Coordinates of N, CA and C in Angstrom, one line a residue:
X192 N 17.8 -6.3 -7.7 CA 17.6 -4.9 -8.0 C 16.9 -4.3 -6.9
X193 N 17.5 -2.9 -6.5 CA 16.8 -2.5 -5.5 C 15.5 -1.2 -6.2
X194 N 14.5 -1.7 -5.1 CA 13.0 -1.0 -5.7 C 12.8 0.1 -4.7
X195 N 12.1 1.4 -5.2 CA 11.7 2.6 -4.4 C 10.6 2.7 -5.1
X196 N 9.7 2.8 -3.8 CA 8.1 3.6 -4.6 C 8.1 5.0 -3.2
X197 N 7.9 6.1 -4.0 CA 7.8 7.6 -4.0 C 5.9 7.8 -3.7
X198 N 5.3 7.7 -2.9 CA 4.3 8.3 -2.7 C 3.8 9.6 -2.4
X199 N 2.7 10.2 -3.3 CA 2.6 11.6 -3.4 C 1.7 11.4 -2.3
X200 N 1.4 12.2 -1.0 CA 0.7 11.7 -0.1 C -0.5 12.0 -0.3
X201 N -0.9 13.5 -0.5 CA -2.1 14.2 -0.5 C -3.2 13.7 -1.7
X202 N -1.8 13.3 -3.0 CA -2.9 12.8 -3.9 C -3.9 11.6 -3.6
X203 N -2.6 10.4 -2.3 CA -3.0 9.2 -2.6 C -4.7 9.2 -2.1
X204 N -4.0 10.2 -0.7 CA -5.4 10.3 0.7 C -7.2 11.3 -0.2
X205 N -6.5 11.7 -1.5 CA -7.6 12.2 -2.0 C -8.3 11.1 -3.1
X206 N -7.4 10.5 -3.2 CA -7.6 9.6 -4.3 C -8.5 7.8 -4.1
X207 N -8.1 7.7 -2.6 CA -8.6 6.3 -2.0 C -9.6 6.9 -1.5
X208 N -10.6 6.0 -1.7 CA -12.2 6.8 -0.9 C -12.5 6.1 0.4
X209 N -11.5 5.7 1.1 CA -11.5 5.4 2.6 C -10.6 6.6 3.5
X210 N -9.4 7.0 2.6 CA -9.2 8.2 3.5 C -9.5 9.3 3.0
X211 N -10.2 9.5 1.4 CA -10.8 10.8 1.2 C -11.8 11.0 2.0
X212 N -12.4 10.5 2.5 CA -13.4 10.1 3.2 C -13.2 10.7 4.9
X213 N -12.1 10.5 5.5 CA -11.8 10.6 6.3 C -11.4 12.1 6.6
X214 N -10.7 12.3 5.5 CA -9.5 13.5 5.7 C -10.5 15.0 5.7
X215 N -11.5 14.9 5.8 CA -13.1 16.2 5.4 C -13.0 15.9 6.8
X216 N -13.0 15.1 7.9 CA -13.0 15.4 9.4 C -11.7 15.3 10.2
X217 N -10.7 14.8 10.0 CA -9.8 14.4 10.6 C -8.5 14.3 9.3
X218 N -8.3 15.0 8.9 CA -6.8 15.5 7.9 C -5.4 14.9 8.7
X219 N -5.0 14.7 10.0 CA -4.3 13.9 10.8 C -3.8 12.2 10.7
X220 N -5.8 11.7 11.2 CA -5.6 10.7 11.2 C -5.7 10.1 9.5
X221 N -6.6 10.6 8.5 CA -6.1 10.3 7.0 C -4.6 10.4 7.1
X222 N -3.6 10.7 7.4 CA -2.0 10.9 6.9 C -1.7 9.7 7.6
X223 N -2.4 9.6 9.2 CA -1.6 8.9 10.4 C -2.2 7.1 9.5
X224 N -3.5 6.8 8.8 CA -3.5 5.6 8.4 C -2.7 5.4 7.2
X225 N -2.5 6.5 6.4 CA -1.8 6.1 5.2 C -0.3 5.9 5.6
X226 N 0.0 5.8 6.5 CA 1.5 6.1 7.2 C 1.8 4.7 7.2
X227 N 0.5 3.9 8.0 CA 0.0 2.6 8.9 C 0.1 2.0 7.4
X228 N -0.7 2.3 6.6 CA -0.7 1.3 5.4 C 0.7 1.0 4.8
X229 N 1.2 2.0 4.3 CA 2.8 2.2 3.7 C 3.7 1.4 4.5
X230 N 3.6 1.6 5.6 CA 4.7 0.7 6.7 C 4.7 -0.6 6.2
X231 N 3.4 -1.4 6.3 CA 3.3 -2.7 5.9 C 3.2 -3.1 5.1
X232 N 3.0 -2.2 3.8 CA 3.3 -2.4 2.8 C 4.8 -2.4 2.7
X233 N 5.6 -1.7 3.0 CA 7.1 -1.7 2.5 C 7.8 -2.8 3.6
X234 N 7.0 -3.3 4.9 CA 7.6 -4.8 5.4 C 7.5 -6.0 4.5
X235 N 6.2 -5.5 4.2 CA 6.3 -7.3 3.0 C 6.8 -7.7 1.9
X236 N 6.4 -5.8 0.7 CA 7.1 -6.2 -0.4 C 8.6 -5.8 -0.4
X237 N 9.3 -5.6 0.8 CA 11.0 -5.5 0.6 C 11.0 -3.9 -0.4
X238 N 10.3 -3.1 -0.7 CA 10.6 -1.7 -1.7 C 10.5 -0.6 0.0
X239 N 11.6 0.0 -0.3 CA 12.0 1.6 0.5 C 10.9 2.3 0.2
X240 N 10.1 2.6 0.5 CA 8.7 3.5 0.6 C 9.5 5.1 1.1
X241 N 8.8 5.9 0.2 CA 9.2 7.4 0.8 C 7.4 7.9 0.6
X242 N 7.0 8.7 1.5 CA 6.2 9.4 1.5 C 6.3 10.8 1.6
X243 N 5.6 11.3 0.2 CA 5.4 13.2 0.7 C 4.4 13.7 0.6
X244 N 4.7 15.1 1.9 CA 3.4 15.1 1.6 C 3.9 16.9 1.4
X245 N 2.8 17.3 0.9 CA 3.4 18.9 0.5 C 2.4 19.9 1.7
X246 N 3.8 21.0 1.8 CA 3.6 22.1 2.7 C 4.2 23.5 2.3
X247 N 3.5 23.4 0.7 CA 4.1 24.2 0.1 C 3.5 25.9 0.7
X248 N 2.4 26.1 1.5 CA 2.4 27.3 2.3 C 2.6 27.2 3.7
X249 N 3.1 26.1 4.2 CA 3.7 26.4 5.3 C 5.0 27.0 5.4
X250 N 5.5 27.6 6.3 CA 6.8 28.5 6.2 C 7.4 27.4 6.5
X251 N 8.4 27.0 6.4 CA 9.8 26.7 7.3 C 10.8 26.0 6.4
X252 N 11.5 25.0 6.7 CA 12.3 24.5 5.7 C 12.0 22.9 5.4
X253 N 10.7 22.2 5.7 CA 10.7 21.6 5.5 C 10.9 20.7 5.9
X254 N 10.4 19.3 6.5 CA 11.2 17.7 7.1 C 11.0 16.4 7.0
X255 N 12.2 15.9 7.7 CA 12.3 14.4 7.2 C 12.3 13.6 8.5
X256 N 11.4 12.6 8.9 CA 11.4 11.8 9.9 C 11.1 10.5 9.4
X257 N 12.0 9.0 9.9 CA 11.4 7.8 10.2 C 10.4 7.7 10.8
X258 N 9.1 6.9 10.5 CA 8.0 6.1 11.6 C 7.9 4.9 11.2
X259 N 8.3 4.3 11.7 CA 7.8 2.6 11.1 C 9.1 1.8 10.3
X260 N 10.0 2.7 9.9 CA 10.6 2.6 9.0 C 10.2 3.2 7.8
X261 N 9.2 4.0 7.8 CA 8.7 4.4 6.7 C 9.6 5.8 6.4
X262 N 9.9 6.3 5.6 CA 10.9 7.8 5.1 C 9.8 8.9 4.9
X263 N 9.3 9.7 5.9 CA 7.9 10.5 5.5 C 8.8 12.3 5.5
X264 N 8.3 12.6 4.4 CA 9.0 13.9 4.1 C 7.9 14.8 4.1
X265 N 7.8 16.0 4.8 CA 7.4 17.5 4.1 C 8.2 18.4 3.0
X266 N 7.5 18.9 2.4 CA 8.6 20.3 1.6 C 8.8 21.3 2.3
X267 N 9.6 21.7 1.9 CA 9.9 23.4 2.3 C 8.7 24.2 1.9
X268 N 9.0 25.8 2.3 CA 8.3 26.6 1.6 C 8.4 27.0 0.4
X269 N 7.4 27.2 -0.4 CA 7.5 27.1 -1.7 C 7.9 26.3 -2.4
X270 N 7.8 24.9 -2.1 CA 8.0 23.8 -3.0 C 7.1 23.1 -2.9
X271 N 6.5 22.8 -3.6 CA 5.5 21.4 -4.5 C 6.1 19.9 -3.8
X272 N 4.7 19.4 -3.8 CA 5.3 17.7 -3.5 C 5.8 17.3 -4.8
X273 N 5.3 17.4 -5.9 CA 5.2 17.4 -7.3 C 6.8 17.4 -7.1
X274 N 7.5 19.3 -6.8 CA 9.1 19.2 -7.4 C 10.0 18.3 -6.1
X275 N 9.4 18.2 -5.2 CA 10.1 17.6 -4.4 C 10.5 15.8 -4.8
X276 N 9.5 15.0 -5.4 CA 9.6 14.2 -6.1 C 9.9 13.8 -7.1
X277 N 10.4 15.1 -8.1 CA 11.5 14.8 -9.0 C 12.5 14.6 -8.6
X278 N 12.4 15.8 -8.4 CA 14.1 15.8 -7.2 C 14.7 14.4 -6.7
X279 N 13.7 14.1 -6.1 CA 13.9 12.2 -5.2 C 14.2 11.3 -6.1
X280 N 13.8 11.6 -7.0 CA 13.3 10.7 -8.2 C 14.9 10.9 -8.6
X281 N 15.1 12.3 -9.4 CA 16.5 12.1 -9.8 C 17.7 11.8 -8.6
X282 N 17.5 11.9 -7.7 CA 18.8 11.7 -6.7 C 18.8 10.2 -6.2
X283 N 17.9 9.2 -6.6 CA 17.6 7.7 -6.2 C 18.0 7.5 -7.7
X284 N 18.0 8.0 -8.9 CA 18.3 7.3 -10.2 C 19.4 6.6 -10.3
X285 N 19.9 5.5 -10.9 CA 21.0 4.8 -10.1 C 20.6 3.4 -11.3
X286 N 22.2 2.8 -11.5 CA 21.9 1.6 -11.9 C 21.5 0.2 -11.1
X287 N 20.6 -0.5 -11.5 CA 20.2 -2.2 -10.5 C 18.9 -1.1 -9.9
X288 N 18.7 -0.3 -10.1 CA 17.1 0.8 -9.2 C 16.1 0.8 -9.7
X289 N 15.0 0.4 -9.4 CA 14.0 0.8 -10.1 C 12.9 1.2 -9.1
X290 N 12.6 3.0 -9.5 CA 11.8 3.7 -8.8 C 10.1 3.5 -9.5
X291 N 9.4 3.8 -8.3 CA 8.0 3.9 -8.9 C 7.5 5.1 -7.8
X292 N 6.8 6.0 -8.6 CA 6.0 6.8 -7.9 C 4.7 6.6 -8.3
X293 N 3.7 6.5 -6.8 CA 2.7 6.6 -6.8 C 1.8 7.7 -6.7
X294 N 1.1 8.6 -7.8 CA 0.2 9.2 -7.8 C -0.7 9.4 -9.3
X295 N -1.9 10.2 -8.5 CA -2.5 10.0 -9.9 C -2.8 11.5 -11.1
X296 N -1.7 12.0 -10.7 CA -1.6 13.1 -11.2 C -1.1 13.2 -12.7
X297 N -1.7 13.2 -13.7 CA -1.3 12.5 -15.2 C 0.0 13.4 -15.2
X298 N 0.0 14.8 -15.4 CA 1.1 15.3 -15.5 C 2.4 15.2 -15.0
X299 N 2.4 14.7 -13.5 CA 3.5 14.5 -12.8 C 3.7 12.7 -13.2
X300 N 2.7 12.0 -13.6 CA 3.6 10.9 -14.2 C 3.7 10.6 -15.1
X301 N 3.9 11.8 -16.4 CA 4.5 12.0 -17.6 C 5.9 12.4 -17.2
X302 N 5.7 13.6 -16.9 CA 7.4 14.0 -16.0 C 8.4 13.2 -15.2
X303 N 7.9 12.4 -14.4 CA 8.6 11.4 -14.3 C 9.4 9.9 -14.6
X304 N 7.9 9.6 -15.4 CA 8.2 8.9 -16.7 C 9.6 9.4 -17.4
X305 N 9.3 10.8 -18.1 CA 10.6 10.8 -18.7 C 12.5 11.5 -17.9
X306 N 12.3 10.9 -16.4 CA 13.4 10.8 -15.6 C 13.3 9.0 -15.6
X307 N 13.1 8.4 -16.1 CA 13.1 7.0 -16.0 C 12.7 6.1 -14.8
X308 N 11.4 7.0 -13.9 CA 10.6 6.1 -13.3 C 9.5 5.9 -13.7
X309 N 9.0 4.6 -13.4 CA 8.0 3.9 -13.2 C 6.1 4.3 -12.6
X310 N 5.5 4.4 -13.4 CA 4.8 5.5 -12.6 C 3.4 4.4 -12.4
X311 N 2.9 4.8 -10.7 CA 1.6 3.9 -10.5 C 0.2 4.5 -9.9
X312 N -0.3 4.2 -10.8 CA -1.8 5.0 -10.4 C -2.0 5.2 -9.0
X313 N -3.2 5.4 -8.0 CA -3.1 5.3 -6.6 C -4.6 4.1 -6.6
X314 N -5.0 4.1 -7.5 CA -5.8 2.8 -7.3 C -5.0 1.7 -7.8
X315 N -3.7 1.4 -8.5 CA -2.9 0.4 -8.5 C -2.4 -0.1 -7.0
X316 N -1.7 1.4 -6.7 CA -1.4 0.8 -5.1 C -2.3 0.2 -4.2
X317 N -3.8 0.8 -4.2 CA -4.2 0.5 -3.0 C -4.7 -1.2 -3.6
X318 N -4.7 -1.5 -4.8 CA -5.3 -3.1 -5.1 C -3.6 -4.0 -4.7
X319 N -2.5 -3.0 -4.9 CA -1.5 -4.2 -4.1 C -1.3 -4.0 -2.7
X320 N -1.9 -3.0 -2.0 CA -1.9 -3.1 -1.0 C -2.8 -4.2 0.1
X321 N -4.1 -4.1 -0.6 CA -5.2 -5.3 -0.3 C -4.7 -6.5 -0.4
X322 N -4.0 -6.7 -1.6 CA -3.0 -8.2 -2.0 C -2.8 -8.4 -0.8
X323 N -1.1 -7.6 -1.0 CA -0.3 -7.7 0.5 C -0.8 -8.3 1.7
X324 N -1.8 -7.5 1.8 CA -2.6 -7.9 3.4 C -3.3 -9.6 3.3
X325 N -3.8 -9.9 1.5 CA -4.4 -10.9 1.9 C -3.2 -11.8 1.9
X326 N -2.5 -11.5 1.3 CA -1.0 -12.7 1.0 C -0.8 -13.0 2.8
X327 N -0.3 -11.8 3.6 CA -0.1 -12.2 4.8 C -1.0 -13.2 5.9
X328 N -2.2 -11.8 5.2 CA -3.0 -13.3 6.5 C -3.6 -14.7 6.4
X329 N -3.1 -14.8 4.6 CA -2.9 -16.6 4.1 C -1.6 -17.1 5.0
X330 N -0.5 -16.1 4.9 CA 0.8 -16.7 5.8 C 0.7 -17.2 7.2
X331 N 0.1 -16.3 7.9 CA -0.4 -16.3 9.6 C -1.1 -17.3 9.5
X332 N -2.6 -17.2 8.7 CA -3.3 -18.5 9.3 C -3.7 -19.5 7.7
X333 N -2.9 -20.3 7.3 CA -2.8 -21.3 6.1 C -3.8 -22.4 6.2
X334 N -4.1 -22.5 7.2 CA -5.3 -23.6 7.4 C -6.6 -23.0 7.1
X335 N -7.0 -21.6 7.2 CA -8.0 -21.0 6.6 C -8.3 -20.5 5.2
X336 N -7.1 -20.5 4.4 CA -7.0 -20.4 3.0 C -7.1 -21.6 2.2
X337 N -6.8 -22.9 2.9 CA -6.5 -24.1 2.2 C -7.7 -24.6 2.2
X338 N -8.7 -24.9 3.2 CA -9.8 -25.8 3.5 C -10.9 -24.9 2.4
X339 N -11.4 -25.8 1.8 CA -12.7 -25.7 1.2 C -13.7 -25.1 1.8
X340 N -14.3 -26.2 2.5 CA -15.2 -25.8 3.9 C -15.0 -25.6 5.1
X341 N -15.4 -24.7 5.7 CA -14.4 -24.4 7.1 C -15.3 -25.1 8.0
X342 N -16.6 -25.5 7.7 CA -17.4 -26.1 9.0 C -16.6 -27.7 8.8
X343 N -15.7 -28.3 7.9 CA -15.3 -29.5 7.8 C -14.8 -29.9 9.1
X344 N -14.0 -29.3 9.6 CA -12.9 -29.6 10.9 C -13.9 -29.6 12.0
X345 N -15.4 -29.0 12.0 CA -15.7 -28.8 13.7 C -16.8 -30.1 13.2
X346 N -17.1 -30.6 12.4 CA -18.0 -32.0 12.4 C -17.8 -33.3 12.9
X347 N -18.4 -33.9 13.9 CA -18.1 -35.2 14.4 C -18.3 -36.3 12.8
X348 N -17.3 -37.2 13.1 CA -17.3 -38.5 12.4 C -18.6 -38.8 11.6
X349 N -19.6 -39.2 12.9 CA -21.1 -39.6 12.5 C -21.8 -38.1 11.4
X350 N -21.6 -37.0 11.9 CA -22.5 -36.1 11.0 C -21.6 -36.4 9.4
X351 N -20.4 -36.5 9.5 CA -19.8 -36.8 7.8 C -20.6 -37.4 7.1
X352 N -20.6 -38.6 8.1 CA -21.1 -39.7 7.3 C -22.3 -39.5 6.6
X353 N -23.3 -39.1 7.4 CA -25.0 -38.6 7.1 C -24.9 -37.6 6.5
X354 N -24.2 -36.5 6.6 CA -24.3 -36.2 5.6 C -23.4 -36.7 3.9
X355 N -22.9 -37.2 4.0 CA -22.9 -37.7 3.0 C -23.7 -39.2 2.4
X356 N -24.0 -39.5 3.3 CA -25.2 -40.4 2.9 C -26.2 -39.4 1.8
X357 N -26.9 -38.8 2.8 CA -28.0 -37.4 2.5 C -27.3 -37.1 0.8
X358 N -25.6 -36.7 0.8 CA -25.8 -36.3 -0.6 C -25.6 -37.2 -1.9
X359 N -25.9 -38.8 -1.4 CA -25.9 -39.7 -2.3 C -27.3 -40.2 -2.3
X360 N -28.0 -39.4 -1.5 CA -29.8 -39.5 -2.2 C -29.7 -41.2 -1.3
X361 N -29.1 -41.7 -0.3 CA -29.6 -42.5 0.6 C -30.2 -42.3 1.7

């Protein structure tokens, strides 16, 4: 089954308090790390990531560019991220598909709910985005997830011993 998650951009970057945080000084780099996050997020979990973000008073007609592979869209003028994401929503609807959009806008994920997607809070995303990251860097480095004690591997022979002597109270 092929998966699409639809991210409302402006909501997510208001909604995570590392780039709401950000975006009161630098409105750029908040878009340019949620761009960074999304990418890697849609390498690991295999889902087509679309990002929008709304430019509903900017003039023009609106655009679509790859970065990362990521699918990052503006609106036109006078369009909503909101209607722009129906829209996506209905034109991805499709059998073997299952869309999810991410935002936390209750209304827009009643609305889309009843187009038959899937709808995900922006604090669901960012806790599978943390996953993600930790799943990977169990992948990269597996000998640091597995070991109990990590000081076990840098101990000589003799300190094992004593200390395990030490924790049999000899």
């Amino acid at each position: 089954m092929e998966q699409f998650l639809i991210v409302d951009g402006y909501n997510i970057i208001g909604a995570w308090p590392e780039l709401s945080k950000l975006k009161d000084t630098d409105l750029e780099g908040a878009r340019d790390q949620l761009i960074h996050m999304l990418a890697e997020y849609q390498s690991y979990s295999g889902m087509k990531v679309y990002l929008v973000f709304d430019a509903y008073m900017v003039p023009g007609l609106g655009k679509k560019y790859v970065q990362s592979k990521l699918i990052v869209l503006y609106t036109k003028e006078k369009e909503t991220a909101d209607e722009r994401i129906e829209r996506l929503v209905t034109n991805l609807m499709g059998r073997r598909k299952q869309i999810y959009v991410a935002t936390s806008d209750m209304i827009e994920q009643h609305v889309i709910f009843g187009k038959g997607a899937l709808r995900m809070p922006a604090g669901e995303l960012l806790v599978k985005i943390k996953q993600n990251r930790k799943e990977v860097r169990e992948r990269i480095h597996p000998e640091t997830s597995s070991k109990r004690n990590p000081f076990e591997g840098k101990l000589s022979h003799e300190i094992k011993e004593q200390f395990e002597r030490w924790r049999r109270g000899e």
